[in-house]
Short mmCIF file of C-alpha atoms in Angstrom, two decimals:
data_model
loop_
_atom_site.label_atom_id
_atom_site.label_comp_id
_atom_site.label_asym_id
_atom_site.label_seq_id
_atom_site.Cartn_x
_atom_site.Cartn_y
_atom_site.Cartn_z
CA MET B 1385 28.75 -3.34 8.45
CA SER B 1386 28.14 -0.98 5.53
CA VAL B 1387 24.69 0.17 4.49
CA SER B 1388 23.72 -0.42 0.90
CA PRO B 1389 23.51 2.85 -1.09
CA TRP B 1390 20.20 1.69 -2.55
CA ILE B 1391 18.71 1.19 0.94
CA LEU B 1392 19.99 4.59 2.07
CA TRP B 1393 18.63 6.33 -1.01
CA SER B 1394 15.27 4.55 -0.67
CA ALA B 1395 15.01 5.62 2.98
CA LEU B 1396 15.81 9.24 2.09
CA SER B 1397 13.29 9.21 -0.74
CA HIS B 1398 10.49 7.79 1.41
CA THR B 1399 11.31 10.23 4.22
CA ALA B 1400 11.13 13.11 1.77
CA ARG B 1401 7.71 11.97 0.51
CA LEU B 1402 6.43 11.64 4.08
CA SER B 1403 7.76 15.09 4.95
CA THR B 1404 6.04 16.55 1.90
CA ALA B 1405 2.70 14.97 2.83
CA LEU B 1406 2.96 16.18 6.46
CA GLN B 1407 3.80 19.70 5.32
CA ILE B 1408 0.69 19.83 3.13
CA LEU B 1409 -1.47 18.41 5.92
CA ILE B 1410 -0.32 21.05 8.40
CA PHE B 1411 0.35 24.14 6.29
CA LEU B 1412 -3.07 24.41 4.63
CA PRO B 1413 -5.25 24.40 7.79
CA LEU B 1414 -2.56 26.40 9.60
CA THR B 1415 -2.89 29.19 7.04
CA LEU B 1416 -6.67 29.03 7.16
CA VAL B 1417 -6.70 29.40 10.95
CA THR B 1418 -3.95 31.96 11.43
CA LEU B 1419 -4.45 34.29 8.48
CA SER B 1420 -7.59 34.21 6.39
CA LYS B 1421 -9.46 32.33 3.71
CA PRO B 1422 -7.80 34.31 0.86
CA ALA B 1423 -4.36 33.46 2.30
CA PHE B 1424 -5.36 29.81 2.46
CA LEU B 1425 -6.54 29.95 -1.15
CA LEU B 1426 -3.26 31.54 -2.21
CA LEU B 1427 -1.23 28.80 -0.54
CA SER B 1428 -3.49 26.16 -2.05
CA LEU B 1429 -3.02 27.70 -5.49
CA LEU B 1430 0.77 27.85 -5.08
CA LEU B 1431 0.90 24.24 -3.87
CA THR B 1432 -1.29 23.16 -6.78
CA VAL B 1433 0.94 24.86 -9.34
CA HIS B 1434 4.02 23.36 -7.69
CA ALA B 1435 2.43 19.90 -7.65
CA ALA B 1436 1.55 20.20 -11.35
CA ILE B 1437 5.13 21.18 -12.22
CA HIS B 1438 6.52 18.43 -10.00
CA GLY B 1439 4.26 15.80 -11.59
CA THR B 1440 5.20 16.93 -15.09
CA MET B 1441 8.91 16.70 -14.24
CA ILE B 1442 8.39 13.18 -12.90
CA LEU B 1443 6.50 12.24 -16.07
CA CYS B 1444 9.27 13.62 -18.31
CA TRP B 1445 12.35 12.99 -16.20
CA GLY B 1446 11.37 10.39 -13.63
CA SER B 1447 14.33 10.90 -11.31
CA PRO B 1448 13.78 9.94 -7.63
CA ALA B 1449 15.90 12.97 -6.70
CA LEU B 1450 12.84 15.14 -7.31
CA SER B 1451 11.34 13.90 -4.02
CA LEU B 1452 14.28 15.40 -2.12
CA LEU B 1453 14.42 18.60 -4.13
CA GLN B 1454 10.81 19.52 -3.43
CA VAL B 1455 11.06 19.26 0.38
CA PRO B 1456 12.15 22.92 0.95
CA MET B 1457 9.61 24.24 -1.56
CA HIS B 1458 6.56 23.98 0.69
CA PRO B 1459 8.04 26.00 3.60
CA PHE B 1460 9.17 28.57 1.02
CA LEU B 1461 5.65 28.84 -0.42
CA LEU B 1462 4.25 29.17 3.11
CA LEU B 1463 6.61 32.08 3.80
CA VAL B 1464 5.62 33.67 0.50
CA CYS B 1465 1.97 33.40 1.49
CA PHE B 1466 2.54 34.88 4.97
CA ASN B 1467 4.60 37.69 3.51
CA ALA B 1468 1.99 38.49 0.83
CA PHE B 1469 -0.73 38.92 3.46
CA SER B 1470 1.41 40.72 6.02
CA THR B 1471 0.71 44.00 4.23
CA SER B 1472 -2.01 45.24 1.90
CA VAL B 1473 -2.97 42.60 -0.63
CA PRO B 1474 -2.80 43.61 -4.32
CA SER B 1475 -6.09 43.54 -6.17
CA TRP B 1476 -4.87 41.03 -8.76
CA LEU B 1477 -3.91 38.63 -5.97
CA GLY B 1478 -7.37 38.88 -4.45
CA ILE B 1479 -8.93 38.15 -7.84
CA ALA B 1480 -6.65 35.13 -8.34
CA THR B 1481 -7.53 33.64 -4.96
CA SER B 1482 -11.24 34.28 -5.53
CA VAL B 1483 -11.13 32.54 -8.92
CA TRP B 1484 -9.26 29.58 -7.42
CA GLY B 1485 -11.82 29.31 -4.64
CA THR B 1486 -14.61 29.25 -7.23
CA ILE B 1487 -12.81 26.54 -9.19
CA LEU B 1488 -12.42 24.42 -6.05
CA THR B 1489 -16.12 24.86 -5.27
CA TYR B 1490 -17.19 23.71 -8.73
CA MET B 1491 -14.82 20.75 -8.53
CA GLY B 1492 -16.96 19.31 -5.71
CA PRO B 1493 -19.17 17.18 -8.00
CA LEU B 1494 -16.06 15.78 -9.72
CA PHE B 1495 -14.51 14.75 -6.40
CA ILE B 1496 -17.76 13.15 -5.23
CA ALA B 1497 -18.15 11.26 -8.50
CA LEU B 1498 -14.56 10.02 -8.35
CA GLU B 1499 -14.95 8.92 -4.72
CA GLY B 1500 -18.22 7.10 -5.40
CA LEU B 1501 -17.01 5.39 -8.58
CA SER B 1502 -13.69 4.44 -6.99
CA SER B 1503 -15.47 2.97 -3.96
CA LEU B 1504 -17.75 0.98 -6.25
CA VAL B 1505 -14.82 -0.29 -8.33
CA VAL B 1506 -12.91 -1.38 -5.22
CA VAL B 1507 -15.93 -3.12 -3.70
CA GLN B 1508 -16.71 -4.93 -6.94
CA LYS B 1509 -13.09 -6.02 -7.26
CA LEU B 1510 -13.29 -7.49 -3.76
CA GLY B 1511 -16.47 -9.30 -4.77
CA GLN B 1512 -14.80 -10.75 -7.86
CA GLN B 1513 -11.82 -11.92 -5.85
CA GLY B 1514 -14.19 -13.50 -3.34
CA LYS B 1515 -15.95 -15.45 -6.10
CA LYS B 1516 -12.61 -16.77 -7.28
CA LEU B 1517 -11.75 -17.92 -3.76
CA VAL B 1518 -15.00 -19.92 -3.65
CA GLU B 1519 -13.51 -22.28 -6.22
CA GLU B 1520 -10.63 -23.06 -3.85
CA GLY B 1521 -12.83 -24.90 -1.39
CA GLU B 1522 -15.58 -24.65 1.20
CA ILE B 1523 -13.24 -23.30 3.85
CA TYR B 1524 -12.84 -20.09 1.84
CA GLN B 1525 -16.57 -19.83 1.25
CA PHE B 1526 -17.27 -20.25 4.96
CA GLY B 1527 -14.63 -17.66 5.88
CA LEU B 1528 -16.01 -15.15 3.37
CA LEU B 1529 -19.54 -15.68 4.69
CA ILE B 1530 -18.34 -14.98 8.24
CA ALA B 1531 -16.41 -11.89 7.13
CA SER B 1532 -19.38 -10.55 5.16
CA ALA B 1533 -21.74 -11.16 8.07
CA GLY B 1534 -19.34 -9.32 10.36
CA THR B 1535 -19.24 -6.42 7.90
CA TYR B 1536 -23.05 -6.25 7.84
CA VAL B 1537 -23.16 -6.20 11.65
CA ALA B 1538 -20.42 -3.58 11.89
CA SER B 1539 -22.18 -1.40 9.32
CA ALA B 1540 -25.52 -1.67 11.15
CA TRP B 1541 -23.89 -0.83 14.49
CA TRP B 1542 -22.06 2.13 12.91
CA ILE B 1543 -25.28 3.51 11.41
CA VAL B 1544 -27.25 3.06 14.64
CA ASN B 1545 -24.47 4.70 16.66
CA ALA B 1546 -24.27 7.66 14.26
CA TYR B 1547 -28.04 8.01 13.83
CA PRO B 1548 -28.74 10.59 16.59
CA ALA B 1549 -26.21 13.04 15.12
CA ALA B 1550 -26.64 12.19 11.43
CA ALA B 1551 -30.45 12.31 11.46
CA SER B 1552 -30.67 15.65 13.22
CA SER B 1553 -33.41 16.88 10.86
CA PRO B 1554 -36.48 15.21 9.32
CA LEU B 1555 -34.92 15.49 5.86
CA SER B 1556 -31.72 13.74 6.95
CA SER B 1557 -33.64 10.93 8.63
CA THR B 1558 -35.72 10.53 5.47
CA PHE B 1559 -32.57 10.34 3.36
CA LEU B 1560 -31.16 7.68 5.66
CA GLY B 1561 -34.31 5.58 5.45
CA VAL B 1562 -34.43 5.87 1.65
CA ALA B 1563 -30.74 4.99 1.34
CA ILE B 1564 -31.02 1.88 3.52
CA THR B 1565 -34.16 0.76 1.70
CA ALA B 1566 -32.51 1.27 -1.69
CA LEU B 1567 -29.45 -0.70 -0.59
CA LEU B 1568 -31.61 -3.62 0.56
CA PHE B 1569 -33.71 -3.64 -2.60
CA LEU B 1570 -30.65 -3.47 -4.86
CA THR B 1571 -29.01 -6.25 -2.87
CA PHE B 1572 -32.03 -8.55 -3.28
CA ILE B 1573 -32.33 -7.67 -6.97
CA GLY B 1574 -28.64 -8.40 -7.47
CA PHE B 1575 -28.97 -11.74 -5.68
CA PHE B 1576 -32.00 -12.65 -7.76
CA LEU B 1577 -30.24 -11.76 -11.02
CA ARG B 1578 -26.99 -13.40 -9.80
CA ARG B 1579 -25.04 -10.25 -10.58
CA THR B 1580 -23.70 -9.48 -7.14
CA ASN B 1581 -22.69 -11.29 -3.95
CA ILE B 1582 -22.63 -10.65 -0.25
CA ILE B 1583 -19.05 -9.35 -0.31
CA GLU B 1584 -20.00 -6.57 -2.69
CA SER B 1585 -23.23 -5.81 -0.84
CA SER B 1586 -21.58 -5.75 2.59
CA GLY B 1587 -18.83 -3.49 1.24
CA LEU B 1588 -21.40 -0.98 0.02
CA ALA B 1589 -23.18 -1.19 3.37
CA LEU B 1590 -19.89 -0.27 5.07
CA PHE B 1591 -19.43 2.58 2.58
CA MET B 1592 -22.89 3.90 3.46
CA ALA B 1593 -22.20 3.63 7.20
CA TYR B 1594 -18.97 5.59 6.77
CA ASN B 1595 -20.76 8.43 4.97
CA VAL B 1596 -23.59 8.49 7.51
CA TRP B 1597 -21.03 8.74 10.30
CA LEU B 1598 -19.37 11.72 8.61
CA CYS B 1599 -22.79 13.39 8.28
CA GLY B 1600 -23.04 13.52 12.07
CA PHE B 1601 -19.44 14.51 12.75
CA ASP B 1602 -19.43 18.27 13.32
CA GLN B 1603 -15.88 19.57 13.67
CA GLU B 1604 -17.06 22.74 15.39
CA LEU B 1605 -18.53 20.71 18.23
CA SER B 1606 -15.47 18.50 18.62
CA SER B 1607 -12.69 21.09 18.61
CA ASP B 1608 -11.59 22.93 21.70
CA PRO B 1609 -11.20 26.68 21.08
CA SER B 1610 -8.57 26.88 23.78
CA TYR B 1611 -6.21 25.01 21.46
CA SER B 1612 -6.53 27.48 18.59
CA TYR B 1613 -3.28 28.58 17.06
CA VAL B 1614 -2.08 32.14 17.79
CA PRO B 1615 -0.38 33.93 14.91
CA LEU B 1616 1.94 36.10 17.02
CA LEU B 1617 5.48 34.96 17.68
CA PRO B 1618 6.61 36.37 21.04
CA ASN B 1619 9.33 33.74 21.31
CA LEU B 1620 10.17 30.34 19.93
CA ILE B 1621 9.13 27.94 22.71
CA PRO B 1622 5.53 29.19 23.16
CA HIS B 1623 5.22 29.26 19.39
CA LEU B 1624 6.26 25.62 19.09
CA GLN B 1625 3.93 24.69 21.96
CA THR B 1626 0.94 26.34 20.30
CA LEU B 1627 1.89 24.69 17.02
CA LEU B 1628 1.95 21.30 18.76
CA ASN B 1629 -1.47 22.00 20.29
CA PHE B 1630 -2.74 22.97 16.86
CA VAL B 1631 -1.51 19.75 15.27
CA THR B 1632 -2.89 17.48 18.00
CA ASN B 1633 -6.19 19.21 18.77
CA THR B 1634 -7.26 21.59 16.03
CA LEU B 1635 -6.55 19.72 12.79
CA PRO B 1636 -9.96 18.86 11.27
CA LYS B 1637 -10.26 15.17 12.11
CA PRO B 1638 -13.32 14.39 9.93
CA VAL B 1639 -11.61 16.15 7.03
CA LEU B 1640 -8.50 14.04 7.56
CA VAL B 1641 -10.59 10.87 7.65
CA ALA B 1642 -12.43 11.88 4.47
CA LEU B 1643 -9.14 12.80 2.82
CA LEU B 1644 -7.50 9.50 3.75
CA TYR B 1645 -10.48 7.50 2.52
CA ARG B 1646 -10.81 9.43 -0.74
CA LEU B 1647 -7.11 9.16 -1.60
CA THR B 1648 -7.05 5.48 -0.65
CA VAL B 1649 -9.95 4.48 -2.89
CA LEU B 1650 -8.56 6.58 -5.72
CA GLN B 1651 -5.21 4.83 -5.34
CA LEU B 1652 -6.80 1.38 -5.26
CA ALA B 1653 -9.11 2.14 -8.17
CA SER B 1654 -6.20 3.43 -10.24
CA LYS B 1655 -4.44 0.09 -9.77
CA ILE B 1656 -7.61 -1.79 -10.77
CA LEU B 1657 -8.21 0.32 -13.88
CA PRO B 1658 -5.64 -1.47 -16.09
CA GLY B 1659 -7.75 -4.62 -15.81
CA ILE B 1660 -10.85 -2.79 -17.00
CA GLY B 1661 -11.40 -2.08 -20.66
CA ALA B 1662 -14.19 -1.94 -23.19
CA ASP B 1663 -12.24 -3.92 -25.76
CA SER B 1664 -12.14 -7.68 -26.18
CA TRP B 1665 -9.08 -9.39 -24.75
CA ASP B 1666 -7.71 -12.86 -25.15
CA ASP B 1667 -7.51 -13.65 -21.45
CA GLU B 1668 -7.67 -12.17 -18.00
CA ASP B 1669 -4.18 -10.69 -18.18
CA GLY B 1670 -4.78 -8.93 -21.45
CA VAL B 1671 -3.03 -9.33 -24.78
CA ASP B 1672 0.35 -11.05 -24.56
CA ASN B 1673 -0.06 -11.38 -20.79
CA GLY B 1674 0.10 -7.64 -20.23
CA TRP B 1675 -1.93 -4.45 -20.12
CA GLU B 1676 0.59 -2.18 -21.83
CA ASP B 1677 -1.78 -1.51 -24.75
CA ARG B 1678 -4.87 -0.84 -22.71
CA PRO B 1679 -6.11 2.77 -22.69
CA THR B 1680 -6.82 2.57 -18.96
CA LEU B 1681 -3.11 2.11 -18.29
CA THR B 1682 -2.42 5.64 -19.52
CA LEU B 1683 -5.08 7.01 -17.17
CA THR B 1684 -3.58 5.02 -14.31
CA ARG B 1685 -0.10 6.38 -15.03
CA ILE B 1686 -1.44 9.94 -15.07
CA LEU B 1687 -3.33 9.51 -11.80
CA LEU B 1688 -0.31 8.05 -10.01
CA THR B 1689 2.08 10.65 -11.44
CA TYR B 1690 -0.10 13.60 -10.42
CA ARG B 1691 -1.25 12.14 -7.10
CA GLN B 1692 0.26 15.08 -5.18
CA LEU B 1693 -1.83 17.47 -7.30
CA ILE B 1694 -4.93 15.42 -6.50
CA PHE B 1695 -3.92 15.41 -2.82
CA VAL B 1696 -3.68 19.21 -2.64
CA THR B 1697 -6.90 19.94 -4.53
CA VAL B 1698 -8.97 17.34 -2.65
CA TYR B 1699 -7.66 18.53 0.71
CA SER B 1700 -8.26 22.19 -0.15
CA HIS B 1701 -11.82 21.45 -1.24
CA LEU B 1702 -12.58 19.54 1.96
CA LEU B 1703 -11.18 22.34 4.12
CA LEU B 1704 -13.39 24.90 2.39
CA LEU B 1705 -16.59 23.00 3.17
CA ASP B 1706 -18.52 23.77 6.32
CA HIS B 1707 -20.44 21.08 8.17
CA SER B 1708 -23.76 21.63 6.37
CA SER B 1709 -22.04 21.44 2.98
CA GLN B 1710 -20.25 18.28 4.04
CA VAL B 1711 -23.58 16.70 4.96
CA TRP B 1712 -25.19 17.51 1.61
CA TRP B 1713 -22.23 16.18 -0.33
CA ARG B 1714 -22.24 12.97 1.73
CA TRP B 1715 -25.88 12.27 0.92
CA ILE B 1716 -25.24 13.02 -2.74
CA ASN B 1717 -22.30 10.62 -2.62
CA ILE B 1718 -24.43 7.84 -1.15
CA PHE B 1719 -27.22 8.15 -3.69
CA PHE B 1720 -24.87 8.64 -6.63
CA THR B 1721 -23.02 5.43 -5.73
CA LEU B 1722 -26.29 3.51 -5.32
CA VAL B 1723 -27.51 4.76 -8.71
CA MET B 1724 -24.27 3.71 -10.39
CA TRP B 1725 -24.49 0.31 -8.70
CA SER B 1726 -28.07 -0.16 -9.90
CA ILE B 1727 -27.01 0.68 -13.47
CA GLU B 1728 -24.14 -1.78 -13.24
CA LEU B 1729 -26.49 -4.51 -11.99
CA LEU B 1730 -28.88 -3.92 -14.89
CA VAL B 1731 -26.29 -3.80 -17.68
CA SER B 1732 -24.07 -6.59 -16.34
CA THR B 1733 -24.29 -9.89 -18.20
CA GLU B 1734 -22.15 -11.93 -15.83
CA ASP B 1735 -23.70 -15.31 -15.07
CA ASP B 1736 -20.74 -17.67 -14.89
CA ALA B 1737 -20.36 -20.91 -13.02
CA VAL B 1738 -18.68 -19.30 -10.07
CA SER B 1739 -21.57 -16.87 -9.51
CA LYS B 1740 -24.00 -19.76 -9.65
CA GLU B 1741 -22.07 -21.50 -6.88
CA TRP B 1742 -22.10 -18.35 -4.74
CA LYS B 1743 -25.53 -18.76 -3.22
CA VAL B 1744 -26.86 -16.72 -0.36
CA ASP B 1745 -29.76 -18.88 0.73
#
């Protein structure tokens, strides 16, 4: 029984992409722990430049062979970084890493805005799909009501469970109270104006619970210092053992969760963008049953082509943040998303028959 060449090539391509993602996940925190922050910034800069070149080649060439060709590049860049910091570091290299660190720091508001807007777009898309399912029959409406109620309960339990750690200061507890109150008021206003539904509201409640949970997740308290990675290489087996301990115990778990969530909502939002446009269109599928002429399609293509670049920069930014900075950015994310939702509720003119059928009383 022969294996199809297409299946074999697809398996190799997907394996190469997975290997690339795992290398980035391990190499960046590994460099930060074993060497120094400048070495980490150098590796991040090299990976960013490589990702930009790789994305441009995909955009111009588009060959799937690029996924295989880039696999050995990341270990090579890691060796370059270790070699550069094994001796005295040139002054120009220190300046380059310092400038890149400053750029990553100032990119924080952009990442937060993208995460908040992407989360809002995804939640609203789920709400729109839920309203369409209401037309299919009462069984769908009942199922969506049960699912939304379960989401509300899960969000409340998550917030209550995370409260002791998240509200460790009077200011944090005040922020939490204001955020919950604002969510409730916006939900009631949206119900009254018939511009939202319980799917959208419960999704935002889950988004808030997730951010509150991250506010109370201190990596320094959860990591075991005995599993820290040692940079010396006395022999191969102890080195591999310490590397395994590093991967399983020292990788920043809240950072990985935040990274996974941020990349997921960006990916989902990029797929939703082609259906969003400021122009007038003949029907739901766009002109001539397609979205090829929509300006948002170009943005979607760029986001998907340079997703590795986004991966590296987002991950590097998250690794640079300490716990207190993470907390501040999480609160900013919550309130920014609530403000954008309130603006959307006020400017929205949707009042169709489906929304009238979607009652909450």
